[in-house]
Structures are given as C-alpha cells and as structure tokens.
Coordinates of C-alpha atoms and ligand atoms in Angstrom, one line a residue:
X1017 CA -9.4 6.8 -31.9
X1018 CA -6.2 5.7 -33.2
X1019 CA -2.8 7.4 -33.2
X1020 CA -0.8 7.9 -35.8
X1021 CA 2.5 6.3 -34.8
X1022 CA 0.6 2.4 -33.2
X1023 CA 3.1 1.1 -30.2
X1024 CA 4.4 4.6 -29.8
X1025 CA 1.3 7.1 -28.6
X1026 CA 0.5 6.4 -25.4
X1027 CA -2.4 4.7 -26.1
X1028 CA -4.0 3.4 -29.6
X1029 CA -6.9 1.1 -30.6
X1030 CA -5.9 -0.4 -33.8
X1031 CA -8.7 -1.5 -36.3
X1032 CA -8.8 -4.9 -34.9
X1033 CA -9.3 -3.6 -31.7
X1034 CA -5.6 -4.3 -30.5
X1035 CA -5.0 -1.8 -27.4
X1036 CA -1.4 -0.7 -27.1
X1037 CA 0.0 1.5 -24.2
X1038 CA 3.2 2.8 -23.3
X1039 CA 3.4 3.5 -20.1
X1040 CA 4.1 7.7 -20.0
X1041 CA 6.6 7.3 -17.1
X1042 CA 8.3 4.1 -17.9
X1043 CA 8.1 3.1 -21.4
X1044 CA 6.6 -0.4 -20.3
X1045 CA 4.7 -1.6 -23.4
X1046 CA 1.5 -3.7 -22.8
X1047 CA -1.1 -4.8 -25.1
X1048 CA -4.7 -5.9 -24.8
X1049 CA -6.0 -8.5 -27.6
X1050 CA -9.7 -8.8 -27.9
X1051 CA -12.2 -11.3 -26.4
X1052 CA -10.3 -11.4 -23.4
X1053 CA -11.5 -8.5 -21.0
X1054 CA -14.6 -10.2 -19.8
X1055 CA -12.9 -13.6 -17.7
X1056 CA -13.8 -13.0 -14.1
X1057 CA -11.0 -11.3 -12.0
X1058 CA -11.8 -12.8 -8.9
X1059 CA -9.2 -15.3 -7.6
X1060 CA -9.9 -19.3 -8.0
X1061 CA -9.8 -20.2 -4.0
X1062 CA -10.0 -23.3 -2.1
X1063 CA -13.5 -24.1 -1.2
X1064 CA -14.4 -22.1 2.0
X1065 CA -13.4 -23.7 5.4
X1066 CA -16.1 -23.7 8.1
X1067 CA -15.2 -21.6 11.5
X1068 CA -15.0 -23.2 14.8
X1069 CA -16.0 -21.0 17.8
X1070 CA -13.0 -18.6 18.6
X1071 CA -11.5 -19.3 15.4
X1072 CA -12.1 -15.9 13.1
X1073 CA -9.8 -14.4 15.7
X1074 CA -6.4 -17.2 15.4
X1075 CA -6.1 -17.9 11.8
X1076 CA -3.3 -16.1 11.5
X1077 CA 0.0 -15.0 13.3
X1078 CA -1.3 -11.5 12.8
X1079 CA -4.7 -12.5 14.6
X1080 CA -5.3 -10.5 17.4
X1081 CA -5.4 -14.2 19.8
X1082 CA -1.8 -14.3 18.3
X1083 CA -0.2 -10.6 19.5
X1084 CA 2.8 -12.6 20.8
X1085 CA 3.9 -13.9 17.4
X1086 CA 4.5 -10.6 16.5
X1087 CA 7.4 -8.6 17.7
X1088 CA 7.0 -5.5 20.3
X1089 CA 4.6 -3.3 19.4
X1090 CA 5.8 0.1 18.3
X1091 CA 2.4 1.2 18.7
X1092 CA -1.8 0.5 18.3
X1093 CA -4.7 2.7 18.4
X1094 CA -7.6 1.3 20.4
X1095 CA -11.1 2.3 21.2
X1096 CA -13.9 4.2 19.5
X1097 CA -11.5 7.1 19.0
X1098 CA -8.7 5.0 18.0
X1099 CA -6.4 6.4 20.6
X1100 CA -2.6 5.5 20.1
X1101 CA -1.3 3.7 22.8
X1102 CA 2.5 3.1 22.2
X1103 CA 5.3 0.6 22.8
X1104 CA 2.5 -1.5 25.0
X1105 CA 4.7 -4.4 27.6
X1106 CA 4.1 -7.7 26.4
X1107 CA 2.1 -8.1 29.6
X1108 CA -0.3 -5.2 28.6
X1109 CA -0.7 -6.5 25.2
X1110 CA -4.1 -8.5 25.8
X1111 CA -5.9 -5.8 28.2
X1112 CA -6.8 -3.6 25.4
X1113 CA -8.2 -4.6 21.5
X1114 CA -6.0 -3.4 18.7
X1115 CA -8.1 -2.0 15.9
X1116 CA -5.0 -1.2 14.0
X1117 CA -1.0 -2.0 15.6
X1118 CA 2.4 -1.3 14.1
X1119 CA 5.1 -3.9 15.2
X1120 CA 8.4 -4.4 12.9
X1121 CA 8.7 -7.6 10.3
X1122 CA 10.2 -10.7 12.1
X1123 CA 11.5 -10.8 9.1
X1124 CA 12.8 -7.9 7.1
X1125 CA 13.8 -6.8 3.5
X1126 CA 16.4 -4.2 5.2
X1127 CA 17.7 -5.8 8.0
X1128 CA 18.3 -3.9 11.6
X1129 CA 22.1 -5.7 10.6
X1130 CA 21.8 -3.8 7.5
X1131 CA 21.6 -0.8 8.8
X1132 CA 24.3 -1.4 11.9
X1133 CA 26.8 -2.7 9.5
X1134 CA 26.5 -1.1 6.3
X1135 CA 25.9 2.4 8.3
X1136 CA 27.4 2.2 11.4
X1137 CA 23.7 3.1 12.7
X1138 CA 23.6 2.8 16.2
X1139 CA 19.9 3.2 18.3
X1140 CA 19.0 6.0 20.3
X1141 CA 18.8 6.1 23.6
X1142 CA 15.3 5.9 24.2
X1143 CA 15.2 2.7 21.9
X1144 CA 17.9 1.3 24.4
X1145 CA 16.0 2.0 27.1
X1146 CA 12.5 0.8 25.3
X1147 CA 14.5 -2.9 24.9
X1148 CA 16.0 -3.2 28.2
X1149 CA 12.3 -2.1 29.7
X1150 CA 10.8 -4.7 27.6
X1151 CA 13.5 -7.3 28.8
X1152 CA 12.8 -5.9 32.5
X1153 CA 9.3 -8.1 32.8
X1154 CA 9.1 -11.9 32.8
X1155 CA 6.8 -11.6 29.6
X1156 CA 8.6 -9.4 27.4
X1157 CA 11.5 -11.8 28.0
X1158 CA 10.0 -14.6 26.9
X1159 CA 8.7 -12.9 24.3
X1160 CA 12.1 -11.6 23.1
X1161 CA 13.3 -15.2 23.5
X1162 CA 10.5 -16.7 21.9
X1163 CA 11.1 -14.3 18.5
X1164 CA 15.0 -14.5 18.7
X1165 CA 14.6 -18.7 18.4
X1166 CA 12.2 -18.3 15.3
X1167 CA 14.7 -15.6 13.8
X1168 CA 17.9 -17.6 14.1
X1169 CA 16.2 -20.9 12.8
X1170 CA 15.4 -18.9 10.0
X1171 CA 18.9 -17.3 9.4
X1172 CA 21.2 -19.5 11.0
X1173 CA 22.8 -16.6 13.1
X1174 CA 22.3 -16.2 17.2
X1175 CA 22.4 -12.7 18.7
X1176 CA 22.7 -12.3 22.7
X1177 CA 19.1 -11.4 24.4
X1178 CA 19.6 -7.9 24.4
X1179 CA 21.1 -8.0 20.9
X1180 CA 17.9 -10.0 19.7
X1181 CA 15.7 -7.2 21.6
X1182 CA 17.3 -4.4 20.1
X1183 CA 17.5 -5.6 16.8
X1184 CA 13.5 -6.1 17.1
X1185 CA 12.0 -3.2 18.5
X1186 CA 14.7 -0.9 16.7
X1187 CA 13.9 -2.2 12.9
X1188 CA 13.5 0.1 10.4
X1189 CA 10.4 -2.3 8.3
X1190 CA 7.3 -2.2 9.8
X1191 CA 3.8 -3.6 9.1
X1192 CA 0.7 -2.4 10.2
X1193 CA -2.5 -4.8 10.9
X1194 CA -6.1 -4.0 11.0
X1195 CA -8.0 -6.0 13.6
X1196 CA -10.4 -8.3 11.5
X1197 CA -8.8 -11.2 9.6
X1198 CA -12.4 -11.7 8.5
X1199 CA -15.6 -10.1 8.9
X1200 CA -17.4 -9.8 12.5
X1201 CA -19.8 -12.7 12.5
X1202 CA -18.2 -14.9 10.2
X1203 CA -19.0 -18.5 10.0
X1204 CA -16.4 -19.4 6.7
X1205 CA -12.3 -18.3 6.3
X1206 CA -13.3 -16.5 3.1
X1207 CA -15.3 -13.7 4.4
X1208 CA -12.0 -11.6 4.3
X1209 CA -11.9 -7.8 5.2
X1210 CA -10.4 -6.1 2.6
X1211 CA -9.7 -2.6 2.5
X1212 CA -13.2 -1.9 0.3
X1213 CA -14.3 -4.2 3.4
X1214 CA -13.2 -1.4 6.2
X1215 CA -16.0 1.6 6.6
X1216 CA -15.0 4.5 5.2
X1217 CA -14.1 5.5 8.5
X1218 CA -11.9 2.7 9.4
X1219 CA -10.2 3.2 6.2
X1220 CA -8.9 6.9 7.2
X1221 CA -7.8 5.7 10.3
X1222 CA -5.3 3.0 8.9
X1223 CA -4.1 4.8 6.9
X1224 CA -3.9 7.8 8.6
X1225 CA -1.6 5.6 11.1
X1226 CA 0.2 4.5 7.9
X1227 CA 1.2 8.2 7.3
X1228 CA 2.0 9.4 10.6
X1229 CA 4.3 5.8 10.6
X1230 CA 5.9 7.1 7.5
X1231 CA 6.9 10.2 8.8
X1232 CA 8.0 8.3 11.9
X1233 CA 9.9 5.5 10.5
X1234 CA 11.9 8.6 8.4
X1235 CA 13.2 10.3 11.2
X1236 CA 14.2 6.7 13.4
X1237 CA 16.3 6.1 10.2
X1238 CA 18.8 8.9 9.3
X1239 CA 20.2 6.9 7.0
X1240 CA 17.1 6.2 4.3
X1241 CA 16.8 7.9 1.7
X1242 CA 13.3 7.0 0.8
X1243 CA 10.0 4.6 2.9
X1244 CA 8.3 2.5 0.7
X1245 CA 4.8 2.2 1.6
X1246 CA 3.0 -0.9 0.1
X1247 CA -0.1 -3.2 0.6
X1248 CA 0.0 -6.7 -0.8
X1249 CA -3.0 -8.3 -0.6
X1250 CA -3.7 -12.0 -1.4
X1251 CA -1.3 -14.9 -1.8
X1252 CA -1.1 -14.4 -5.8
X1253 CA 0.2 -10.7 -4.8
X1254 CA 2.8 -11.5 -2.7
X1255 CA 0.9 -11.1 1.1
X1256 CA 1.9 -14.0 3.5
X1257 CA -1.3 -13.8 5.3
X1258 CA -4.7 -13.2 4.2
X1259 CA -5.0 -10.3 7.0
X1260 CA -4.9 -6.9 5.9
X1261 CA -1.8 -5.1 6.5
X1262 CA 0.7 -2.6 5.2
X1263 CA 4.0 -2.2 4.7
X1264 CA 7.1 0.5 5.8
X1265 CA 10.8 0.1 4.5
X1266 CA 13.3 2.5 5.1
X1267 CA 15.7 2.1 1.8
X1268 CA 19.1 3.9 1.4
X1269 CA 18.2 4.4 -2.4
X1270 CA 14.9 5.3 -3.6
X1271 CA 15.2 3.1 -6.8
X1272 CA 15.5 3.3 -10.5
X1273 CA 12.3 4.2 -11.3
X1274 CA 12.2 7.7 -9.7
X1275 CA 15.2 8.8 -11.0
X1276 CA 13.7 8.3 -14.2
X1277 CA 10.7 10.3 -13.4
X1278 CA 13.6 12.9 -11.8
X1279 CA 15.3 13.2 -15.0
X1280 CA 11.9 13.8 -17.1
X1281 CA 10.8 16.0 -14.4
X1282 CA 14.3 18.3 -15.2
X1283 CA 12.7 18.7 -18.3
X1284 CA 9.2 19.7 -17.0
X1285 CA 8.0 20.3 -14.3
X1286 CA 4.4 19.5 -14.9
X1287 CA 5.3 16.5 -15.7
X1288 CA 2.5 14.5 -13.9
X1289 CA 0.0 16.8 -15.5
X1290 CA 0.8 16.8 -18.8
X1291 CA 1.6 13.1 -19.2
X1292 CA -0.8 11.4 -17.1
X1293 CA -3.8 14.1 -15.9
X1294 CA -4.7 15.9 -19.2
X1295 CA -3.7 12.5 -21.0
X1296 CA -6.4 10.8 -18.8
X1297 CA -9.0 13.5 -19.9
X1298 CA -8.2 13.8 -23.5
X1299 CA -8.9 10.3 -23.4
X1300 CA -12.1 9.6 -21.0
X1301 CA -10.0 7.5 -18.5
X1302 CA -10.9 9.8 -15.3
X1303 CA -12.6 7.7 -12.8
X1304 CA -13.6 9.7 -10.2
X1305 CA -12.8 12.9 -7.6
X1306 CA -13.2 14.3 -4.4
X1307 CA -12.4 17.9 -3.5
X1308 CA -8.6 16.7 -2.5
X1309 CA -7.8 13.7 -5.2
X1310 CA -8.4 12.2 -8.8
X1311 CA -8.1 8.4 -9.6
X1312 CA -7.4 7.9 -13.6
X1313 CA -7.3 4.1 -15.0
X1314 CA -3.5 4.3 -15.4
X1315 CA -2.0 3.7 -19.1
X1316 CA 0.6 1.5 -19.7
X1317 CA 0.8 -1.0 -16.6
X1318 CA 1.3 -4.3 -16.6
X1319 CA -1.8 -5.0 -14.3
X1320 CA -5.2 -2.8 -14.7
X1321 CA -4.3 -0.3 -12.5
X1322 CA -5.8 2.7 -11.2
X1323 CA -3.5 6.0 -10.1
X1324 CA -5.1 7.9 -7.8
X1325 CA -3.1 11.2 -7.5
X1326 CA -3.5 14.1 -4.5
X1327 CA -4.4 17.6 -5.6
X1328 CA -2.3 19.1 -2.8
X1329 CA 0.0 21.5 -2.9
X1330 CA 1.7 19.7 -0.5
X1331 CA 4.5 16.5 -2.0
X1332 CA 5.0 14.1 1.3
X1333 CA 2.1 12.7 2.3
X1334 CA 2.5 13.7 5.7
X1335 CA 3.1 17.1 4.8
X1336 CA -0.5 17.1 3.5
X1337 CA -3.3 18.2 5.8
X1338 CA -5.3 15.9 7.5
X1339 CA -8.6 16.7 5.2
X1340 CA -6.1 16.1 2.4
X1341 CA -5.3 12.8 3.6
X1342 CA -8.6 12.0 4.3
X1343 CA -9.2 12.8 0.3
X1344 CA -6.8 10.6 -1.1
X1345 CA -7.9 7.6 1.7
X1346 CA -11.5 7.8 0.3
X1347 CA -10.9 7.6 -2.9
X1348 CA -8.6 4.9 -2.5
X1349 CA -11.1 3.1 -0.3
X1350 CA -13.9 3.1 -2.8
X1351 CA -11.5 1.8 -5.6
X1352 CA -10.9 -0.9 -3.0
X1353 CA -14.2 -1.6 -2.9
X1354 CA -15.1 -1.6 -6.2
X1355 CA -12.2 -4.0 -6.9
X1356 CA -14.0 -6.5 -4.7
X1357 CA -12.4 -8.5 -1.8
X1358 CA -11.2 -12.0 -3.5
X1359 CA -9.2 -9.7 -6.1
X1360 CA -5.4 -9.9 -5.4
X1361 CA -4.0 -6.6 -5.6
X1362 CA -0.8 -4.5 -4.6
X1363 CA -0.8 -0.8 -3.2
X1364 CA 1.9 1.0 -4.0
X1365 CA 2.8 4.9 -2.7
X1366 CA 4.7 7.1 -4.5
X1367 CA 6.4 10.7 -3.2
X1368 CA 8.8 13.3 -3.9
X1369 CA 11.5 11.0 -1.8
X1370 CA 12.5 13.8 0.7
X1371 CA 16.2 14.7 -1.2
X1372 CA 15.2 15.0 -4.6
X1373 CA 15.4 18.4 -6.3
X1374 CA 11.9 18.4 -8.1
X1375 CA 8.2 18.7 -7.2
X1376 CA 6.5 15.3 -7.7
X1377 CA 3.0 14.8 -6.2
X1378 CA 1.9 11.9 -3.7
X1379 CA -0.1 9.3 -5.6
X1380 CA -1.1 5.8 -4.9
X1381 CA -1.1 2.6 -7.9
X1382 CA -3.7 0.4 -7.4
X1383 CA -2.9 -2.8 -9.3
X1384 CA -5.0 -5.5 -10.2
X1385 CA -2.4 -8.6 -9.8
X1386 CA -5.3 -11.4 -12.2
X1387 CA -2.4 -12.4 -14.8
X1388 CA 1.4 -13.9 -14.6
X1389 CA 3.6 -12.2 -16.9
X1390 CA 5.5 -15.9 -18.8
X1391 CA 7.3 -16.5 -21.4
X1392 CA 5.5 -14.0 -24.2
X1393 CA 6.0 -11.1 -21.6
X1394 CA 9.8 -12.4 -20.9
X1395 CA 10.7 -13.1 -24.3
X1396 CA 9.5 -9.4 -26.2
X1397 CA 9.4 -7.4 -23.2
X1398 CA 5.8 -7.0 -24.1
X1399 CA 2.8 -7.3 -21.7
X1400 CA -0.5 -8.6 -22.1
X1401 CA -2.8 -7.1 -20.1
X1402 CA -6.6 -8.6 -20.2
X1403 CA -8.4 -5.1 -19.2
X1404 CA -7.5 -1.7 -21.2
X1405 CA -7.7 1.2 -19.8
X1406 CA -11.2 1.9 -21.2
X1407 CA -12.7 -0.9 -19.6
X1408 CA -11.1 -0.9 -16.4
X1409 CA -12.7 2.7 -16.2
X1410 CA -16.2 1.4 -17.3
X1411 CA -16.4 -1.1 -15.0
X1412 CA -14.8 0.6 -11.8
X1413 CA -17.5 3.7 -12.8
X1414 CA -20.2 1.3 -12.7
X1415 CA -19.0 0.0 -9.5
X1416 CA -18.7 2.7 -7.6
X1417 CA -22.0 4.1 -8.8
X1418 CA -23.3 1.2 -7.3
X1419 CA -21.1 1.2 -4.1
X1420 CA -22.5 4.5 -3.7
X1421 CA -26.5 3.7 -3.3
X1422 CA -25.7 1.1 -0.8
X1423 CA -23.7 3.5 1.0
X1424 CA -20.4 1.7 1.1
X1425 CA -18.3 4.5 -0.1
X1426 CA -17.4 7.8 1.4
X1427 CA -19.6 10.9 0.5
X1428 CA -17.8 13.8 -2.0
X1429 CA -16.7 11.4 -4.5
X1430 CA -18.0 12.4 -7.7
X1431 CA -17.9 9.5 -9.9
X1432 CA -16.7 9.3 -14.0
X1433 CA -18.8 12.0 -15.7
X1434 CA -19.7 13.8 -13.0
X1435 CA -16.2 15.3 -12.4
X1436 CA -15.4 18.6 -13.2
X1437 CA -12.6 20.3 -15.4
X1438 CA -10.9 21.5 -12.1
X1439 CA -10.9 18.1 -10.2
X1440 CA -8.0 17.0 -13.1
X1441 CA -5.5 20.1 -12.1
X1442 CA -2.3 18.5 -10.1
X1443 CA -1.1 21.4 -8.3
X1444 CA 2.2 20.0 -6.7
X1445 CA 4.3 22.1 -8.4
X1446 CA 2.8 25.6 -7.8
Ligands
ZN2401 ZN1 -5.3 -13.2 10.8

C-alpha cells in the first residue's frame, strides 16, 4: 500500500498506519493518525425543544409563516409540478405555498453597492420597473421599508425608498429555500430536513431551480466573472439558519484556486482524469455511479469529502441536459443521505468559470465540516483529518447500500463494487 516517497504520493499508509494525502489539485497536506476514525460525526446539539402548534412553520426568518422577512421574491415554484411563479407582489406572497423560493441575501458578500460603484452597473429596465411595481402596492412598500430599516441598522448607511427597493430586488447573491424547516409532522425542532431528508424527487427540483438560478444570476450580472454555488448546512458550517438553502454569488474574480487548476490544466488537459478519476480507481476510493456521474472519496481535503464529478460532455452545469442534471442531483442526494441529517456539511460547485480557456468538468465537494482546524493545523500547515479516504468510502458504501433497501435513494445508482470501468471516464474534455 505504501508509496515510495511518504508526504509526497497522493496518498500513503505508513506502517503505523499514518494516512498522508496531498490533495492532487491543491497541495493541501492532511493526515489521519490511528484510533481516531470511529468518534461519532454527528453534531453535539442542545436537547430537542418541543413544538407548539403552528410552530414547525415560524422557527425561522426563512419559514414559510415568515415570507416577509425575506426580501422580494425573484421567484418560487409551487404545486405538485413545481410551477415557477416569478417576482410574486408582497400581497400575493401568502396565496400560494412555496416548495422552493429564490429571494436575494438581506445581507450580501457582494453588495448591490458593490457592483454600482466599483462597476458603474446600472439595472435594467425591467428591474426598474419590477421595484417601482413592487413600491406601487401598500404591501410591497412596507415591505421595502420594513427591509431598508433592518439593512441600515445593520450598516449604518440610509438609502431613499426607491434606492432601498432597487438595491433589493436587483442583488446579484441569492439564496434559495426549500419549504420544510423540519419534517411534516414534527413534534421536536430537531427533526431537520436535510437534503438526504428531501425525496429523491424534491432533491432534482431544488436543484434543478439552483441551476436554472445560476444561469440567471450570470446574465443579470455582466460584470461577474464567475457564481459561486454553495450550501452550508448547520451552525458549525457556517449556515445562519437551520433551514435548508443554497447560495448564488456573482464574483468579479473567480478565485485563486482555479487558476491553479487553469495552469495545471495548460499542461493537461485530462487533468481531472488523471489526477483524481483513475487515482480514485487505482486506489478503491470510487463510491458510487449513475449513468451521468461518479462520486470518489476525495484525497487530500481538510474535511472527509466526497467529489462527485459529471460525466458530461457538457462544462457549465446549465449547459448540461436535464437527465444530466438529474445524474449529478441523485447522486448528490444519496451522499446527503448517507451523511445523515445532524452532520454539518458544506456544498461546494465547481465549473469551467465561463472565460477560462480550458475544459474543466462540473463537480460538486461534499465536505464533512466534524473537526476545527487549531493551532497544529495553523502552525505546520498540516491537517488532521479523523476519516481517510478508505473509510469514508467504506462507510458511505455501506450507507447507501442500506439507503437503498429502504428506498430512500434514487434508482440507477450503482453502489462501490458494482460500478463499472466506464462509469470512471470524465469526458469534459472530448
Ligand atoms: Zn425555518
């Protein structure tokens, strides 16, 4: 099992059973010591707060009681069909149930300011008209006015009404919210819906939304050079709420971290499959396919992490097709699920941002967020991470194994030694 060169292969077992990764795309080093991979993952939470009736749906500001603490709505999808229903007037907003709804952050990482000052970005016309329509009813106003006091208590600045209406429904960071803060039927605050909690279903629908908002949010901003897409979820992984949502931001760089992976990929092109899918199967760490995507237990992260990349041809996710997308969203679901729902964890997507020269597929970083990098990791640079990448791909195996008799996962995911030599060809660079 061991390498020759320990700390420099990818990934080595050393006789005292010592795991040390580097990670292929970013040289992060972690190691896992012994004795340590078997502490339960699952958060330490308060104990469990009884419900009161009407509570499950007002525990949080992105409840769907609450649809007024959050600013306009750039759009929802309602029903059994999850039919969009866009830019809905404050007054509309409870005649119909949100199972998913796309609003901009009250408070953003790249400000609407941002934008108008650094980029002399100025909103279209129909955004214009979208504000001064929302202003137009007694609602929206107070809405607007409502939003504009909690935003200049928190920054110090006042805008004029219109400015403060603009500035909201024109932002350029989004989050989207699924309906459920915790399950149907719940009688305690910790029976959370996760995304392993969402049917299979469900699951392609939000994130569907999630890519169509991508692809969306890119064209409202001229100006970004890149959308991150992200899910925190859990306090310990950065979420402000425990109500499932994800995140858009429009950035005007994409980052130091792909242009790192641009400047490998100058040097290869198949850079994704040589360093991470035929590293994965040379060393057992595939996890499990569908006809569309492969999840690997990622080397070299600071968190266990799984990578789950698309198989497309395509490199933006919403250039993929919409059975591609429904690949890549089951097999991220069932990791979801297998991960458990009082896990913290982060989502992170990565994409060819839309200027870069090279082909770089579409894949998604599942991060288990169960340790705080201190003073050992800040000090050497090095990172101890509890689970190796054998484990993590045990365990997730034997998870999903199991997620799969109950039915919990979607069907077509073949699962650890069941996938085939073809599932591990990338083929975003043919
Ligand atoms: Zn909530």
């Amino acid at each position: 099992m061991s390498d020759a060169a320990p700390g420099k292969s990818p990934l080595t077992r050393l006789p005292d059973g010592t795991v040390k990764q580097v990670g292929p795309l970013t040289g992060t080093r972690v190691w896992t010591v012994p004795g340590r991979a078997h502490r339960p993952i699952e958060m330490v939470r308060d104990a469990p707060k009884p419900l009161g009736v009407g509570e499950a749906t007002r525990l949080c500001a992105f409840c769907p009681d609450r649809y007024l603490e959050t600013t306009p709505e750039k759009s929802r999808l309602v029903g059994p069909d999850y039919t969009e229903l866009r830019r809905v007037p404050a007054s509309q907003l409870f005649d119909t149930t949100a199972e998913f709804r796309r609003f901009g952050n009250l408070f953003e990482i790249v400000s609407a300011e941002y934008w108008r000052e650094n980029h002399g970005f100025r909103q279209p016309a129909s955004v214009v008209a979208w504000a001064r329509d929302y202003l137009g009813e007694a609602a929206g106003r107070e809405h607007i006015e409502h939003l504009a006091a909690v935003r200049a208590a928190a920054s110090g600045t006042e805008q004029s009404r219109e400015e403060a209406a603009l500035d909201l429904v024109g932002g350029s960071h989004d989050v989207i919210v699924a309906r459920r803060h915790v399950v149907d039927g719940a009688t305690t605050d910790d029976e959370l819906v996760s995304s392993g909690v969402l049917s299979p279903r469900e699951h392609a629908e939000y994130f569907g939304f999630t890519v169509r908002s991508l692809d969306e949010l890119a064209r409202s901003q001229p100006h970004a050079e890149y959308v991150a897409v992200f899910q925190n979820w859990l306090l310990p992984a950065g979420a402000s709420f425990e109500h499932l949502h994800k995140q858009l931001v429009a950035v005007d760089e994409h980052g130091p971290q792909v242009d790192h992976e641009l400047r490998l990929l100058a040097g290869d092109r198949s850079l994704y499959q040589h360093a991470i899918a035929d590293l994965a199967v040379a060393k057992g760490l595939v996890v499990a396919a569908n006809d569309g995507a492969v999840a690997f237990a990622g080397v070299g992260h600071r968190y266990p992490a799984f990578e789950v990349y698309s198989r497309s041809r395509a490199n933006l996710p919403h250039e993929h097709s919409p059975a591609e997308i429904r690949a890549m969203s089951d097999l991220v679901h069932a990791l979801h699920a297998a991960t458990g729902v009082h896990v913290p964890t982060n989502e992170e997507w990565h994409y060819r941002p839309p200027g870069a020269p090279w082909p770089m597929p579409w894949r998604i970083v599942l991060k288990w967020r169960i340790s705080n990098p201190a003073g050992f990791e800040g000090g050497t640079k090095i990172y101890v991470n509890t689970i190796d990448p054998w484990e993590l791909r045990a365990r997730a195996v034997a998870d999903l194994a199991r997620l799969r008799l109950d039915g919990a996962i979607a069907e077509g995911i073949r699962i650890g030694d069941e996938c085939r030599p073809d599932d591990t060809r990338l083929r975003y660079a043919d």
